[in-house]
Short mmCIF file of C-alpha atoms and ligand atoms in Angstrom, two decimals:
data_model
loop_
_atom_site.label_atom_id
_atom_site.label_comp_id
_atom_site.label_asym_id
_atom_site.label_seq_id
_atom_site.Cartn_x
_atom_site.Cartn_y
_atom_site.Cartn_z
CA MET A 42 -0.02 -0.47 0.53
CA LYS A 43 0.99 3.39 -0.96
CA LYS A 44 1.86 5.58 1.80
CA VAL A 45 0.95 9.39 1.76
CA LEU A 46 2.13 11.88 3.72
CA THR A 47 -0.14 15.80 5.03
CA ILE A 48 1.73 18.88 7.26
CA ALA A 49 -1.10 20.91 7.36
CA GLY A 50 -3.47 22.89 9.78
CA SER A 51 -6.20 21.20 11.02
CA ASP A 52 -10.12 21.60 10.34
CA CYS A 53 -12.50 20.74 13.94
CA SER A 54 -15.47 20.94 12.01
CA GLY A 55 -13.40 18.41 8.57
CA GLY A 56 -14.57 19.88 5.62
CA ALA A 57 -10.91 21.43 4.69
CA GLY A 58 -7.47 20.63 5.87
CA ILE A 59 -5.99 17.84 8.06
CA GLN A 60 -9.33 16.46 7.58
CA ALA A 61 -10.52 16.53 4.20
CA ASP A 62 -7.07 15.62 3.47
CA LEU A 63 -6.97 12.17 6.08
CA LYS A 64 -10.47 11.48 4.55
CA THR A 65 -9.44 11.97 0.50
CA PHE A 66 -6.31 9.75 1.29
CA ALA A 67 -9.06 6.65 2.25
CA ALA A 68 -11.32 7.35 -0.71
CA HIS A 69 -7.35 6.73 -2.40
CA GLY A 70 -6.75 3.55 -0.64
CA VAL A 71 -3.38 4.56 0.27
CA TYR A 72 -2.11 4.66 4.07
CA GLY A 73 -2.67 7.97 5.04
CA MET A 74 -0.40 9.94 7.97
CA SER A 75 -0.36 13.66 9.25
CA VAL A 76 1.42 16.11 10.52
CA ILE A 77 -0.55 19.32 12.54
CA THR A 78 1.30 22.79 11.68
CA SER A 79 -2.20 24.63 13.08
CA LEU A 80 -4.96 24.09 15.07
CA THR A 81 -7.82 26.23 14.05
CA ALA A 82 -11.42 26.50 15.11
CA GLN A 83 -13.24 26.71 12.95
CA ASN A 84 -16.60 25.24 10.92
CA THR A 85 -19.38 25.92 7.41
CA THR A 86 -19.44 29.64 8.37
CA GLY A 87 -15.48 30.99 9.22
CA VAL A 88 -12.89 30.62 11.01
CA TYR A 89 -12.88 31.64 14.48
CA GLY A 90 -9.18 30.87 15.95
CA ILE A 91 -6.11 29.24 14.58
CA MET A 92 -3.45 28.57 17.30
CA ASN A 93 -0.17 27.23 15.34
CA CYS A 94 2.69 24.88 16.51
CA LYS A 95 5.27 26.25 18.96
CA LYS A 96 9.15 26.11 17.49
CA GLY A 97 10.00 23.00 16.72
CA PHE A 98 7.30 20.76 16.61
CA THR A 99 6.69 20.44 12.94
CA ALA A 100 10.13 18.78 13.09
CA SER A 101 9.66 16.72 15.50
CA GLN A 102 6.67 15.77 14.29
CA ILE A 103 8.10 15.03 10.66
CA ASP A 104 11.58 13.78 11.96
CA ALA A 105 8.76 10.85 13.53
CA VAL A 106 7.12 10.17 10.75
CA PHE A 107 10.16 9.50 8.39
CA GLU A 108 12.36 8.19 10.26
CA ASP A 109 9.78 5.09 10.77
CA ILE A 110 7.55 5.67 7.68
CA ARG A 111 9.03 6.29 4.39
CA PRO A 112 6.15 8.36 2.10
CA ASP A 113 5.59 8.23 -1.85
CA ALA A 114 3.99 11.03 -1.82
CA VAL A 115 3.75 14.42 0.66
CA LYS A 116 1.25 16.99 0.34
CA ILE A 117 1.69 20.63 2.33
CA GLY A 118 -1.07 23.37 3.32
CA MET A 119 -1.97 25.15 5.63
CA VAL A 120 1.50 26.86 7.07
CA SER A 121 1.11 30.39 9.05
CA GLU A 122 4.28 31.30 9.90
CA PRO A 123 7.82 31.47 8.47
CA TYR A 124 9.15 29.21 11.53
CA ILE A 125 6.69 27.10 10.00
CA VAL A 126 8.24 27.15 6.91
CA GLU A 127 11.26 26.19 7.67
CA GLU A 128 11.01 24.30 9.40
CA ILE A 129 8.85 21.87 6.66
CA ALA A 130 12.27 23.43 4.05
CA GLU A 131 14.29 22.37 5.98
CA GLU A 132 13.26 18.27 7.63
CA LEU A 133 11.91 18.25 3.86
CA ARG A 134 15.62 18.70 2.14
CA LYS A 135 16.86 16.36 5.17
CA TYR A 136 14.68 13.65 4.31
CA LYS A 137 15.25 13.79 0.74
CA ALA A 138 11.67 14.43 0.75
CA VAL A 139 10.03 13.74 -3.32
CA ASN A 140 6.77 14.13 -4.90
CA ILE A 141 5.57 16.76 -3.07
CA VAL A 142 2.06 18.42 -3.89
CA LEU A 143 1.78 22.08 -2.30
CA ASP A 144 -1.28 23.92 -1.93
CA PRO A 145 0.44 27.87 -1.32
CA VAL A 146 -3.68 28.10 1.46
CA MET A 147 -4.03 31.83 1.49
CA VAL A 148 -7.21 32.57 2.06
CA SER A 149 -10.16 30.97 4.06
CA THR A 150 -13.04 29.61 1.52
CA SER A 151 -14.99 32.11 4.23
CA GLY A 152 -12.77 34.57 3.44
CA LYS A 153 -10.57 34.39 6.38
CA LYS A 154 -5.72 35.28 6.06
CA LEU A 155 -4.77 32.22 6.83
CA ILE A 156 -0.69 32.98 6.40
CA THR A 157 1.24 36.02 6.70
CA LYS A 158 3.26 38.01 4.46
CA GLU A 159 6.41 37.18 5.75
CA ALA A 160 5.09 32.71 5.28
CA GLU A 161 4.00 33.75 1.70
CA GLU A 162 8.19 35.17 1.30
CA VAL A 163 9.59 32.20 3.28
CA LEU A 164 7.25 29.94 1.47
CA ILE A 165 7.58 31.47 -2.24
CA LYS A 166 11.67 30.44 -2.53
CA LYS A 167 12.08 28.12 0.02
CA LEU A 168 9.22 24.95 0.18
CA MET A 169 7.80 26.12 -3.77
CA PRO A 170 11.71 24.73 -4.84
CA LEU A 171 10.94 21.47 -3.48
CA ALA A 172 7.36 20.56 -4.67
CA THR A 173 6.55 18.53 -7.58
CA VAL A 174 3.75 20.94 -7.74
CA ILE A 175 2.00 23.86 -6.43
CA THR A 176 -2.13 24.56 -6.93
CA PRO A 177 -3.34 28.22 -6.36
CA ASN A 178 -6.60 28.81 -6.52
CA ILE A 179 -7.21 32.48 -9.01
CA PRO A 180 -7.21 34.71 -6.36
CA GLU A 181 -3.48 33.13 -5.19
CA ALA A 182 -1.63 33.37 -8.60
CA GLU A 183 -3.15 36.31 -8.87
CA SER A 184 -1.01 37.32 -5.73
CA LEU A 185 1.88 35.56 -6.58
CA SER A 186 2.29 36.77 -10.49
CA GLY A 187 1.93 40.12 -9.25
CA ILE A 188 -1.31 40.19 -12.10
CA THR A 189 -5.36 40.33 -12.73
CA ILE A 190 -7.23 37.75 -13.97
CA ASN A 191 -10.22 37.68 -15.79
CA ASP A 192 -9.49 35.06 -18.22
CA ARG A 193 -8.79 31.91 -19.02
CA TYR A 194 -5.69 34.74 -21.25
CA ASP A 195 -4.65 36.13 -17.53
CA MET A 196 -4.72 32.08 -15.58
CA GLU A 197 -2.11 31.04 -18.81
CA LYS A 198 -0.37 34.22 -17.98
CA ALA A 199 -0.06 34.17 -14.53
CA ALA A 200 1.04 30.30 -14.77
CA GLU A 201 3.44 31.07 -16.39
CA ILE A 202 4.73 33.83 -14.10
CA ILE A 203 4.41 31.86 -11.22
CA TYR A 204 6.95 28.81 -13.41
CA LYS A 205 9.44 31.47 -13.99
CA LYS A 206 9.77 33.01 -10.77
CA ILE A 207 9.88 29.76 -9.12
CA ASN A 208 11.72 27.60 -11.78
CA ILE A 209 15.29 28.16 -11.37
CA ASN A 210 16.86 26.06 -13.99
CA ASP A 211 13.47 23.77 -14.81
CA GLU A 212 14.45 22.30 -11.43
CA GLY A 213 10.95 23.32 -9.73
CA PRO A 214 7.39 22.88 -9.98
CA ALA A 215 4.40 22.53 -12.03
CA VAL A 216 2.05 25.09 -11.76
CA LEU A 217 -1.74 24.18 -11.56
CA VAL A 218 -3.52 27.12 -11.37
CA LYS A 219 -7.49 26.71 -9.85
CA GLY A 220 -10.68 28.33 -11.97
CA GLY A 221 -12.76 27.22 -8.99
CA HIS A 222 -13.16 30.74 -8.25
CA SER A 223 -13.91 31.57 -11.32
CA ILE A 224 -17.98 32.22 -12.51
CA ASN A 225 -19.43 29.96 -15.09
CA CYS A 226 -16.74 26.70 -15.43
CA ALA A 227 -14.06 25.14 -13.12
CA ASN A 228 -11.18 24.74 -15.74
CA ASP A 229 -8.00 23.49 -14.62
CA TYR A 230 -5.01 24.89 -16.49
CA LEU A 231 -0.61 23.28 -15.90
CA TYR A 232 2.31 24.07 -16.49
CA THR A 233 5.24 22.03 -16.34
CA GLU A 234 8.54 21.74 -18.56
CA ILE A 235 7.21 20.03 -20.92
CA GLY A 236 3.93 21.28 -22.29
CA THR A 237 0.48 22.95 -20.48
CA SER A 238 -3.06 21.24 -20.79
CA TRP A 239 -6.71 23.04 -20.08
CA PHE A 240 -8.25 20.40 -17.60
CA GLU A 241 -12.31 20.90 -18.59
CA ALA A 242 -15.01 20.74 -16.07
CA GLU A 243 -18.51 21.49 -16.06
CA ARG A 244 -19.29 24.34 -13.00
CA VAL A 245 -21.60 22.10 -9.73
CA ASP A 246 -24.67 24.65 -9.13
CA ASN A 247 -23.50 23.36 -5.06
CA PRO A 248 -22.45 25.94 -3.39
CA ASN A 249 -20.79 23.36 -0.63
CA THR A 250 -17.14 24.25 -1.58
CA HIS A 251 -15.33 24.25 2.12
CA GLY A 252 -12.43 22.64 1.75
CA THR A 253 -12.14 21.53 -2.56
CA GLY A 254 -8.84 23.37 -2.38
CA CYS A 255 -7.44 20.47 -0.22
CA THR A 256 -9.39 17.95 -1.47
CA LEU A 257 -7.38 17.59 -4.16
CA SER A 258 -3.69 18.31 -3.93
CA SER A 259 -4.56 15.56 -1.36
CA ALA A 260 -6.06 13.64 -4.47
CA ILE A 261 -3.34 14.68 -6.65
CA ALA A 262 -0.77 13.73 -3.82
CA CYS A 263 -2.00 10.10 -3.80
CA ASN A 264 -2.53 9.67 -7.64
CA ILE A 265 1.24 10.39 -7.44
CA ALA A 266 2.05 8.06 -5.21
CA GLU A 267 0.59 5.49 -7.21
CA GLY A 268 2.96 6.24 -10.11
CA TYR A 269 0.65 8.90 -12.49
CA SER A 270 2.41 11.34 -14.23
CA VAL A 271 1.59 14.46 -12.82
CA LYS A 272 -0.70 15.23 -15.36
CA GLU A 273 -1.64 11.83 -15.53
CA SER A 274 -2.18 13.04 -11.19
CA VAL A 275 -4.35 15.92 -11.85
CA ALA A 276 -7.03 14.67 -14.34
CA ARG A 277 -7.57 12.19 -11.94
CA ALA A 278 -8.27 14.20 -9.06
CA LYS A 279 -10.63 16.97 -11.31
CA GLU A 280 -12.95 13.73 -11.93
CA TYR A 281 -12.59 12.85 -8.61
CA ILE A 282 -13.23 15.97 -7.20
CA THR A 283 -16.36 16.88 -9.91
CA GLY A 284 -17.73 13.82 -8.60
CA ALA A 285 -17.32 14.20 -4.94
CA LEU A 286 -19.25 17.40 -5.34
CA LYS A 287 -21.66 16.33 -7.00
CA ALA A 288 -22.11 13.05 -5.05
CA GLY A 289 -23.72 16.47 -3.07
CA LEU A 290 -23.64 16.97 1.15
CA ASN A 291 -25.67 19.18 2.60
CA ILE A 292 -23.57 19.63 5.63
CA GLY A 293 -23.38 22.77 8.55
CA LYS A 294 -25.07 25.99 8.31
CA GLY A 295 -22.57 28.17 5.78
CA SER A 296 -20.61 26.89 2.59
CA GLY A 297 -20.72 22.90 3.55
CA PRO A 298 -18.59 19.94 3.41
CA LEU A 299 -17.95 17.89 -0.34
CA ASN A 300 -18.60 13.96 0.03
CA HIS A 301 -14.75 12.93 -0.09
CA MET A 302 -15.71 9.27 -0.21
CA TYR A 303 -17.04 9.85 -3.49
CA VAL A 304 -15.13 6.61 -4.74
CA LEU A 305 -12.89 7.27 -8.92
CA ASP A 306 -13.25 3.89 -10.56
CA LYS A 307 -9.49 2.02 -11.46
N1 ATP B 193 -18.90 24.76 -7.94
C1 ATP B 193 -17.66 23.68 -8.69
N2 ATP B 193 -18.08 22.75 -9.48
C2 ATP B 193 -16.46 22.58 -10.20
N3 ATP B 193 -15.31 22.12 -9.74
C3 ATP B 193 -15.36 22.42 -8.69
C4 ATP B 193 -16.71 23.74 -8.56
N4 ATP B 193 -15.91 24.64 -7.36
C5 ATP B 193 -14.86 24.14 -7.45
N5 ATP B 193 -14.62 23.18 -8.29
C6 ATP B 193 -12.32 22.48 -8.43
O1 ATP B 193 -12.60 22.37 -7.43
C7 ATP B 193 -10.79 21.93 -7.22
C8 ATP B 193 -10.71 23.68 -6.54
O2 ATP B 193 -10.54 24.70 -7.09
P1 ATP B 193 -11.00 26.12 -5.68
O3 ATP B 193 -10.31 27.07 -6.59
O4 ATP B 193 -12.28 26.32 -5.12
O5 ATP B 193 -10.03 25.64 -5.03
P2 ATP B 193 -8.99 26.74 -3.67
O6 ATP B 193 -9.83 27.65 -2.83
O7 ATP B 193 -8.38 26.86 -2.18
O8 ATP B 193 -10.28 25.71 -2.00
P3 ATP B 193 -10.53 25.81 -0.89
O9 ATP B 193 -12.15 26.46 -0.93
O10 ATP B 193 -10.62 25.02 -0.34
O11 ATP B 193 -9.63 26.69 -0.75
C9 ATP B 193 -10.61 22.64 -8.68
O12 ATP B 193 -10.45 21.83 -9.25
C10 ATP B 193 -11.97 23.43 -9.00
O13 ATP B 193 -11.65 23.46 -10.87
C1 HMH B 194 -7.25 24.18 7.78
C2 HMH B 194 -7.33 24.68 6.71
N1 HMH B 194 -6.57 24.92 5.51
C3 HMH B 194 -7.29 25.17 4.57
C4 HMH B 194 -8.11 26.14 4.45
C5 HMH B 194 -8.93 26.20 2.92
O1 HMH B 194 -9.64 26.02 2.67
C6 HMH B 194 -8.92 26.30 4.86
N2 HMH B 194 -10.02 26.63 5.37
N3 HMH B 194 -8.48 25.35 6.64
#
């Protein structure tokens, strides 16, 4: 059985963060492990508090995992503070971790800022270059590229700018700009060293989209762990997220979670 690690924040209401990641891992039939960077008090209506892991403890958790069970892929989600980003980068370099999917979580679905400006800068400099693929949504891609995104062409331009900013000697990550924040569609654009692709999907008319980003990046990590290419992994993850949204749960008073237990045919 493949083993996949998530390094992310906890969502006590179970729709995003570590909880979404572990449910996605289970739906993909891989063995899931978790390093928790932050506790959040949140639910489907908003984020009401954040308590970060104290200095050194994210690194201790990563040591405990890697010294015993080497992951086949690693997903990284919410990392709020620069010292946590530094610890993760140092540890992943130390263990020569591979197949890293980084979701640069900046703002929650409900609009709460989940990362400091300083942490964002360290994320770009130290962690993104270690990744295989990064998965910004439209506002995150705007922040990383410095351009405003209004249409498909802007998504393509932003992906290329971000790719060129992070990739030194073509050794950095592919860039997947997610279109979940578009109005009429849900098309994602992938920019890699060997080519570009659009992943097109109909927009599912469902207000329950809490944790879609966490879930997509976890599904990509599972597929990469199973040996699929980045492009195939994104295609399969896209099919899974669309199915999980269509499978429609209706939980909570706000933007509820999707149905992680949707299983993709092998
Ligand atoms: N209503 C929808 N219908 C179909 N697909 C969607 C919908 N909303 C989001 N997606 C898809 O879900 C994935 C996550 O995209 P999105 O842009 O919502 O990420 P995010 O903003 O990081 O998520 P989060 O809400 O967890 O922060 C993408 O593949 C996107 O196209
Ligand atoms: C813990 C956590 N990670 C990521 C997100 C982004 O959806 C969230 N709301 N909470």
